[in-house]
mmCIF file of C-alpha atoms in Angstrom:
data_model
loop_
_atom_site.group_PDB
_atom_site.id
_atom_site.type_symbol
_atom_site.label_atom_id
_atom_site.label_comp_id
_atom_site.label_asym_id
_atom_site.label_seq_id
_atom_site.Cartn_x
_atom_site.Cartn_y
_atom_site.Cartn_z
ATOM 1 C CA MET A 1 12.668 37.138 -169.213
ATOM 2 C CA GLU A 2 9.486 36.782 -167.416
ATOM 3 C CA GLU A 3 11.097 38.515 -164.360
ATOM 4 C CA ALA A 4 12.253 41.469 -166.715
ATOM 5 C CA ALA A 5 8.832 41.659 -168.093
ATOM 6 C CA ALA A 6 7.440 41.846 -164.681
ATOM 7 C CA LEU A 7 10.063 44.390 -163.833
ATOM 8 C CA GLU A 8 8.918 46.661 -166.607
ATOM 9 C CA GLU A 9 5.232 46.091 -166.118
ATOM 10 C CA ALA A 10 5.670 47.338 -162.622
ATOM 11 C CA ALA A 11 7.765 50.238 -163.634
ATOM 12 C CA ALA A 12 5.204 51.443 -166.334
ATOM 13 C CA LEU A 13 2.370 51.180 -164.161
ATOM 14 C CA GLU A 14 4.410 53.870 -161.805
ATOM 15 C CA VAL A 15 4.943 55.975 -164.889
ATOM 16 C CA ARG A 16 1.396 55.685 -165.934
ATOM 17 C CA LEU A 17 0.299 56.686 -162.634
ATOM 18 C CA ARG A 18 2.596 59.655 -162.171
ATOM 19 C CA GLU A 19 1.869 60.950 -165.468
ATOM 20 C CA ALA A 20 -1.817 60.880 -165.057
ATOM 21 C CA GLU A 21 -1.805 62.138 -161.479
ATOM 22 C CA ALA A 22 -0.034 65.196 -162.719
ATOM 23 C CA VAL A 23 -2.831 66.328 -164.893
ATOM 24 C CA ALA A 24 -5.464 64.910 -162.895
ATOM 25 C CA GLY A 25 -8.539 67.166 -161.781
ATOM 26 C CA GLY A 26 -10.024 67.587 -158.528
ATOM 27 C CA ALA A 27 -9.098 69.075 -155.442
ATOM 28 C CA ARG A 28 -5.831 68.952 -153.860
ATOM 29 C CA GLN A 29 -4.246 69.501 -150.367
ATOM 30 C CA SER A 30 -2.080 72.764 -149.446
ATOM 31 C CA SER A 31 1.570 72.805 -150.363
ATOM 32 C CA ASP A 32 2.053 74.210 -146.931
ATOM 33 C CA LEU A 33 4.221 71.501 -144.995
ATOM 34 C CA LYS A 34 2.671 72.650 -141.873
ATOM 35 C CA MET A 35 -1.067 72.442 -142.953
ATOM 36 C CA LEU A 36 -0.328 69.324 -144.880
ATOM 37 C CA GLU A 37 1.123 67.678 -141.786
ATOM 38 C CA ARG A 38 -2.280 68.173 -139.985
ATOM 39 C CA ARG A 39 -3.866 66.291 -142.635
ATOM 40 C CA ARG A 40 -1.600 63.058 -142.569
ATOM 41 C CA PRO A 41 -3.940 60.406 -143.305
ATOM 42 C CA SER A 42 -3.635 56.972 -141.153
ATOM 43 C CA LEU A 43 -4.063 53.286 -142.257
ATOM 44 C CA ARG A 44 -5.826 52.859 -138.754
ATOM 45 C CA GLU A 45 -8.537 55.827 -139.306
ATOM 46 C CA PRO A 46 -9.791 55.623 -142.841
ATOM 47 C CA PRO A 47 -12.525 57.745 -143.796
ATOM 48 C CA PRO A 48 -15.958 56.671 -143.074
ATOM 49 C CA GLY A 49 -17.438 54.018 -145.155
ATOM 50 C CA VAL A 50 -13.827 52.805 -146.012
ATOM 51 C CA ALA A 51 -12.333 49.689 -144.584
ATOM 52 C CA ALA A 52 -8.799 49.974 -143.006
ATOM 53 C CA ASP A 53 -7.765 47.343 -145.285
ATOM 54 C CA ASN A 54 -9.042 48.594 -148.255
ATOM 55 C CA PRO A 55 -6.373 48.273 -151.050
ATOM 56 C CA ARG A 56 -7.095 51.715 -152.503
ATOM 57 C CA TRP A 57 -7.075 53.361 -148.890
ATOM 58 C CA VAL A 58 -3.726 51.463 -148.579
ATOM 59 C CA ASP A 59 -2.427 52.934 -151.872
ATOM 60 C CA TYR A 60 -3.631 56.424 -150.860
ATOM 61 C CA VAL A 61 -1.725 56.601 -147.623
ATOM 62 C CA ALA A 62 1.358 55.430 -149.149
ATOM 63 C CA TYR A 63 0.926 57.882 -152.036
ATOM 64 C CA TRP A 64 0.141 61.003 -149.427
ATOM 65 C CA GLU A 65 3.348 59.876 -147.778
ATOM 66 C CA THR A 66 5.647 59.899 -150.739
ATOM 67 C CA ARG A 67 4.464 63.110 -151.843
ATOM 68 C CA TYR A 68 4.733 64.550 -148.898
ATOM 69 C CA GLU A 69 8.646 63.527 -148.962
ATOM 70 C CA GLU A 70 8.913 65.274 -152.332
ATOM 71 C CA LEU A 71 7.623 68.398 -151.225
ATOM 72 C CA ALA A 72 9.695 68.492 -148.084
ATOM 73 C CA GLY A 73 12.731 67.733 -150.269
ATOM 74 C CA SER A 74 13.539 64.597 -148.384
ATOM 75 C CA ARG A 75 13.006 62.082 -151.483
ATOM 76 C CA THR A 76 13.649 63.104 -155.367
ATOM 77 C CA GLY A 77 10.805 62.878 -157.534
ATOM 78 C CA PRO A 78 10.929 61.661 -161.114
ATOM 79 C CA ALA A 79 13.058 63.396 -163.609
ATOM 80 C CA ARG A 80 10.256 63.711 -166.294
ATOM 81 C CA LEU A 81 8.015 65.719 -164.323
ATOM 82 C CA SER A 82 9.326 69.271 -163.517
ATOM 83 C CA GLU A 83 6.774 70.002 -161.004
ATOM 84 C CA VAL A 84 5.659 68.012 -157.663
ATOM 85 C CA LYS A 85 1.875 68.924 -156.514
ATOM 86 C CA PRO A 86 0.323 68.655 -153.420
ATOM 87 C CA PRO A 87 -1.390 65.385 -152.756
ATOM 88 C CA LEU A 88 -5.084 65.190 -154.240
ATOM 89 C CA GLU A 89 -7.830 64.571 -151.803
ATOM 90 C CA TRP A 90 -9.052 61.124 -151.016
ATOM 91 C CA PRO A 91 -12.366 61.313 -152.997
ATOM 92 C CA ASP A 92 -10.522 62.642 -155.890
ATOM 93 C CA TYR A 93 -7.648 60.315 -155.446
ATOM 94 C CA ALA A 94 -9.974 57.368 -155.666
ATOM 95 C CA VAL A 95 -11.731 58.637 -158.975
ATOM 96 C CA PHE A 96 -8.353 58.963 -160.455
ATOM 97 C CA ARG A 97 -7.015 55.547 -159.759
ATOM 98 C CA SER A 98 -10.240 54.099 -161.052
ATOM 99 C CA GLN A 99 -9.679 55.952 -164.216
ATOM 100 C CA VAL A 100 -6.464 54.605 -164.411
ATOM 101 C CA GLN A 101 -7.427 51.300 -164.066
ATOM 102 C CA GLY A 102 -9.930 51.706 -166.709
ATOM 103 C CA GLY A 103 -6.939 52.638 -168.664
ATOM 104 C CA VAL A 104 -4.670 49.643 -167.713
ATOM 105 C CA ASP A 105 -8.010 47.119 -168.565
ATOM 106 C CA PHE A 106 -8.138 49.039 -172.151
ATOM 107 C CA GLN A 107 -4.482 48.362 -172.920
ATOM 108 C CA GLN A 108 -4.595 44.700 -171.615
ATOM 109 C CA GLY A 109 -7.623 44.141 -174.053
ATOM 110 C CA VAL A 110 -5.277 45.621 -176.904
ATOM 111 C CA ARG A 111 -2.795 43.487 -176.112
ATOM 112 C CA ARG A 112 -4.569 40.427 -176.234
ATOM 113 C CA ALA A 113 -6.406 41.246 -179.371
ATOM 114 C CA LEU A 114 -2.943 41.789 -180.851
ATOM 115 C CA GLN A 115 -1.786 38.396 -179.536
ATOM 116 C CA ARG A 116 -4.807 36.672 -181.143
ATOM 117 C CA GLU A 117 -4.028 38.301 -184.566
ATOM 118 C CA THR A 118 -0.726 36.595 -184.370
ATOM 119 C CA THR A 119 -2.197 33.381 -185.155
ATOM 120 C CA LEU A 120 -4.652 34.555 -187.848
ATOM 121 C CA PRO A 121 -4.200 34.366 -191.748
ATOM 122 C CA GLN A 122 -2.914 37.842 -193.486
ATOM 123 C CA ALA A 123 -6.126 38.588 -195.153
ATOM 124 C CA GLU A 124 -7.898 38.480 -191.461
ATOM 125 C CA ARG A 125 -5.680 40.761 -189.646
ATOM 126 C CA VAL A 126 -6.179 44.387 -188.980
ATOM 127 C CA TYR A 127 -2.801 45.411 -186.631
ATOM 128 C CA LEU A 128 -0.296 42.965 -187.922
ATOM 129 C CA ARG A 129 -0.283 43.138 -191.682
ATOM 130 C CA GLY A 130 2.673 41.848 -193.361
ATOM 131 C CA MET A 131 4.440 40.138 -190.460
ATOM 132 C CA SER A 132 4.602 36.331 -190.737
ATOM 133 C CA ARG A 133 6.027 35.484 -187.462
ATOM 134 C CA ALA A 134 4.806 38.236 -185.237
ATOM 135 C CA ARG A 135 5.693 38.676 -181.242
ATOM 136 C CA VAL A 136 4.086 41.129 -179.341
ATOM 137 C CA ASP A 137 5.263 42.769 -175.856
ATOM 138 C CA GLY A 138 3.602 45.092 -173.640
ATOM 139 C CA ASN A 139 4.968 47.643 -171.657
ATOM 140 C CA LEU A 140 8.327 47.417 -172.854
ATOM 141 C CA GLY A 141 11.253 49.719 -172.395
ATOM 142 C CA LEU A 142 12.307 52.192 -174.937
ATOM 143 C CA SER A 143 14.984 54.659 -175.196
ATOM 144 C CA HIS A 144 15.879 57.141 -177.680
ATOM 145 C CA GLU A 145 19.078 57.940 -176.156
ATOM 146 C CA PRO A 146 21.725 56.703 -173.483
ATOM 147 C CA GLY A 147 20.492 57.072 -170.129
ATOM 148 C CA PRO A 148 18.154 56.002 -167.332
ATOM 149 C CA VAL A 149 14.830 57.340 -168.623
ATOM 150 C CA LEU A 150 12.750 55.120 -170.261
ATOM 151 C CA THR A 151 9.490 55.276 -172.629
ATOM 152 C CA PHE A 152 7.185 52.422 -171.917
ATOM 153 C CA VAL A 153 5.258 51.435 -175.417
ATOM 154 C CA ASP A 154 1.758 50.013 -174.769
ATOM 155 C CA GLN A 155 2.627 47.215 -176.996
ATOM 156 C CA LEU A 156 5.489 46.597 -179.293
ATOM 157 C CA ALA A 157 5.229 43.994 -182.091
ATOM 158 C CA VAL A 158 8.308 42.366 -183.902
ATOM 159 C CA ASP A 159 8.177 40.294 -187.089
ATOM 160 C CA GLU A 160 10.867 37.587 -185.900
ATOM 161 C CA ALA A 161 11.064 36.378 -189.426
ATOM 162 C CA SER A 162 12.863 39.880 -190.242
ATOM 163 C CA LEU A 163 15.578 39.184 -187.972
ATOM 164 C CA ALA A 164 16.703 36.264 -189.990
ATOM 165 C CA HIS A 165 20.204 36.520 -191.815
ATOM 166 C CA GLY A 166 21.016 39.943 -190.229
ATOM 167 C CA GLY A 167 18.010 41.333 -192.052
ATOM 168 C CA LYS A 168 16.216 44.885 -190.879
ATOM 169 C CA PRO A 169 13.968 44.445 -188.400
ATOM 170 C CA MET A 170 10.269 44.973 -189.005
ATOM 171 C CA VAL A 171 8.974 46.576 -185.486
ATOM 172 C CA HIS A 172 5.300 48.300 -184.895
ATOM 173 C CA CYS A 173 4.640 50.412 -181.684
ATOM 174 C CA PHE A 174 1.342 50.823 -180.472
ATOM 175 C CA SER A 175 -0.234 54.030 -178.584
ATOM 176 C CA ASN A 176 -3.636 53.260 -176.577
ATOM 177 C CA LYS A 177 -5.676 55.786 -175.812
ATOM 178 C CA GLN A 178 -9.127 56.212 -174.313
ATOM 179 C CA ARG A 179 -10.063 59.586 -175.705
ATOM 180 C CA ASP A 180 -13.825 60.381 -175.471
ATOM 181 C CA PHE A 181 -14.609 62.458 -178.841
ATOM 182 C CA THR A 182 -18.582 61.874 -178.173
ATOM 183 C CA ARG A 183 -19.408 65.418 -177.645
ATOM 184 C CA MET A 184 -16.538 67.053 -179.981
ATOM 185 C CA SER A 185 -17.086 68.811 -183.047
ATOM 186 C CA GLU A 186 -15.238 67.406 -186.025
ATOM 187 C CA VAL A 187 -12.766 70.465 -185.692
ATOM 188 C CA ASP A 188 -12.111 69.557 -182.288
ATOM 189 C CA ALA A 189 -11.653 65.527 -183.200
ATOM 190 C CA ARG A 190 -9.233 66.522 -185.847
ATOM 191 C CA HIS A 191 -7.326 68.458 -183.460
ATOM 192 C CA TRP A 192 -6.845 66.158 -180.264
ATOM 193 C CA VAL A 193 -6.352 63.026 -182.995
ATOM 194 C CA SER A 194 -3.537 65.392 -184.392
ATOM 195 C CA ILE A 195 -2.090 65.690 -181.020
ATOM 196 C CA ASP A 196 -2.447 62.048 -180.153
ATOM 197 C CA ALA A 197 -0.517 61.101 -183.327
ATOM 198 C CA ARG A 198 2.339 63.589 -182.957
ATOM 199 C CA GLU A 199 2.692 62.248 -178.939
ATOM 200 C CA ALA A 200 2.852 58.643 -180.298
ATOM 201 C CA LEU A 201 5.398 59.481 -182.913
ATOM 202 C CA LYS A 202 7.299 61.551 -180.289
ATOM 203 C CA LYS A 203 7.560 58.632 -178.048
ATOM 204 C CA TYR A 204 7.559 55.707 -180.075
ATOM 205 C CA GLY A 205 8.751 56.291 -183.490
ATOM 206 C CA GLY A 206 12.089 57.008 -185.052
ATOM 207 C CA ARG A 207 15.348 55.193 -183.901
ATOM 208 C CA VAL A 208 14.798 53.377 -180.395
ATOM 209 C CA GLU A 209 16.920 51.142 -178.470
ATOM 210 C CA ILE A 210 15.205 47.876 -177.019
ATOM 211 C CA ARG A 211 15.681 47.887 -173.212
ATOM 212 C CA ARG A 212 14.090 44.895 -172.299
ATOM 213 C CA PRO A 213 16.654 41.853 -171.141
ATOM 214 C CA GLY A 214 15.698 38.416 -173.023
ATOM 215 C CA HIS A 215 14.245 40.242 -175.874
ATOM 216 C CA PRO A 216 15.516 39.266 -179.310
ATOM 217 C CA LEU A 217 16.539 42.939 -179.945
ATOM 218 C CA PHE A 218 17.588 43.423 -176.573
ATOM 219 C CA GLY A 219 20.380 46.314 -176.725
ATOM 220 C CA ARG A 220 19.927 46.982 -180.205
ATOM 221 C CA GLU A 221 18.698 50.388 -182.021
ATOM 222 C CA VAL A 222 16.098 49.729 -184.479
ATOM 223 C CA SER A 223 13.983 51.823 -186.902
ATOM 224 C CA VAL A 224 10.282 51.754 -185.784
ATOM 225 C CA SER A 225 8.625 50.648 -189.272
ATOM 226 C CA GLN A 226 4.802 51.786 -188.140
ATOM 227 C CA VAL A 227 3.479 53.618 -185.346
ATOM 228 C CA HIS A 228 -0.395 52.968 -184.352
ATOM 229 C CA LEU A 229 -2.967 54.941 -182.203
ATOM 230 C CA VAL A 230 -5.655 52.669 -180.823
ATOM 231 C CA TYR A 231 -8.535 54.455 -179.586
ATOM 232 C CA ASP A 232 -11.462 52.905 -177.460
ATOM 233 C CA ALA A 233 -14.278 52.590 -180.081
ATOM 234 C CA ARG A 234 -16.767 53.042 -177.281
ATOM 235 C CA PHE A 235 -15.936 56.644 -177.491
ATOM 236 C CA VAL A 236 -15.714 57.351 -181.122
ATOM 237 C CA PRO A 237 -18.807 58.113 -182.596
ATOM 238 C CA GLU A 238 -19.152 56.975 -186.259
ATOM 239 C CA THR A 239 -19.655 60.445 -187.549
ATOM 240 C CA VAL A 240 -15.784 61.002 -187.213
ATOM 241 C CA ARG A 241 -14.119 57.901 -187.686
ATOM 242 C CA LYS A 242 -13.214 58.880 -191.190
ATOM 243 C CA THR A 243 -11.746 61.808 -190.518
ATOM 244 C CA LEU A 244 -9.729 60.858 -187.585
ATOM 245 C CA ARG A 245 -8.123 57.758 -189.804
ATOM 246 C CA PHE A 246 -7.408 60.523 -192.703
ATOM 247 C CA GLU A 247 -5.928 62.817 -190.116
ATOM 248 C CA ALA A 248 -3.889 60.313 -188.144
ATOM 249 C CA ARG A 249 -2.758 58.911 -191.684
ATOM 250 C CA SER A 250 -1.542 62.168 -192.852
ATOM 251 C CA ARG A 251 0.720 62.238 -190.102
ATOM 252 C CA GLY A 252 2.081 58.719 -190.635
ATOM 253 C CA VAL A 253 0.332 57.109 -188.317
ATOM 254 C CA GLU A 254 -2.039 54.064 -188.477
ATOM 255 C CA LEU A 255 -5.408 54.667 -186.315
ATOM 256 C CA HIS A 256 -7.665 51.704 -185.326
ATOM 257 C CA LEU A 257 -10.986 51.294 -182.950
ATOM 258 C CA HIS A 258 -10.765 48.605 -180.463
ATOM 259 C CA VAL A 259 -13.753 47.191 -178.357
ATOM 260 C CA GLU A 260 -14.013 44.146 -176.520
#
């Protein structure tokens, strides 16, 4: 079980990086292979002020080489991405990776909050109401149809008590977002929470197959009982919180605000 979880954690991070990089802002190098070849980075020649063994620079060189091979056609890119973009410039890659790491840290914080809640009485719970014996897993692989493409849910909670005697599983899926609402109008805020709620339902709602070996629902197709959307409370002003909750609930999604 631990090995399967570790493999899925790594795969989930790779998917997160690819999806975030595809929409990342910042300068990119040329898609012309001859011009790109002249910009090939080297582990032995990092930019000024960057140590040769800096883990982020090591990551960048590997990222650049992978992207070059994909553009050259010698490596196949992920099926979920239709376009292969040229690599980001180093400074913008460093910013992008820092942003992704912030998202990973937030996701881990939400997971810890969920796991803490499994020990609380029902009256004190926020996320796991109605579950008498909740189990929480992070970055768990799901599929909506047969095939190799997985969706990795940020957190999945199942009430193990609901599995007794062949009962219908109670399954909740959680989508974590660090969307910044601080400068949005109420109209824009409603627009974005609507988009996030629809995305969460599409990715994590309906009937899904649990694909993590060792999980009590491994290999089973189950109906998701509830989809949750968890925002970083630091980026959600008090003035729009009621509106966001109402908009999400109108689409069948429970909205929460998390802060460490």
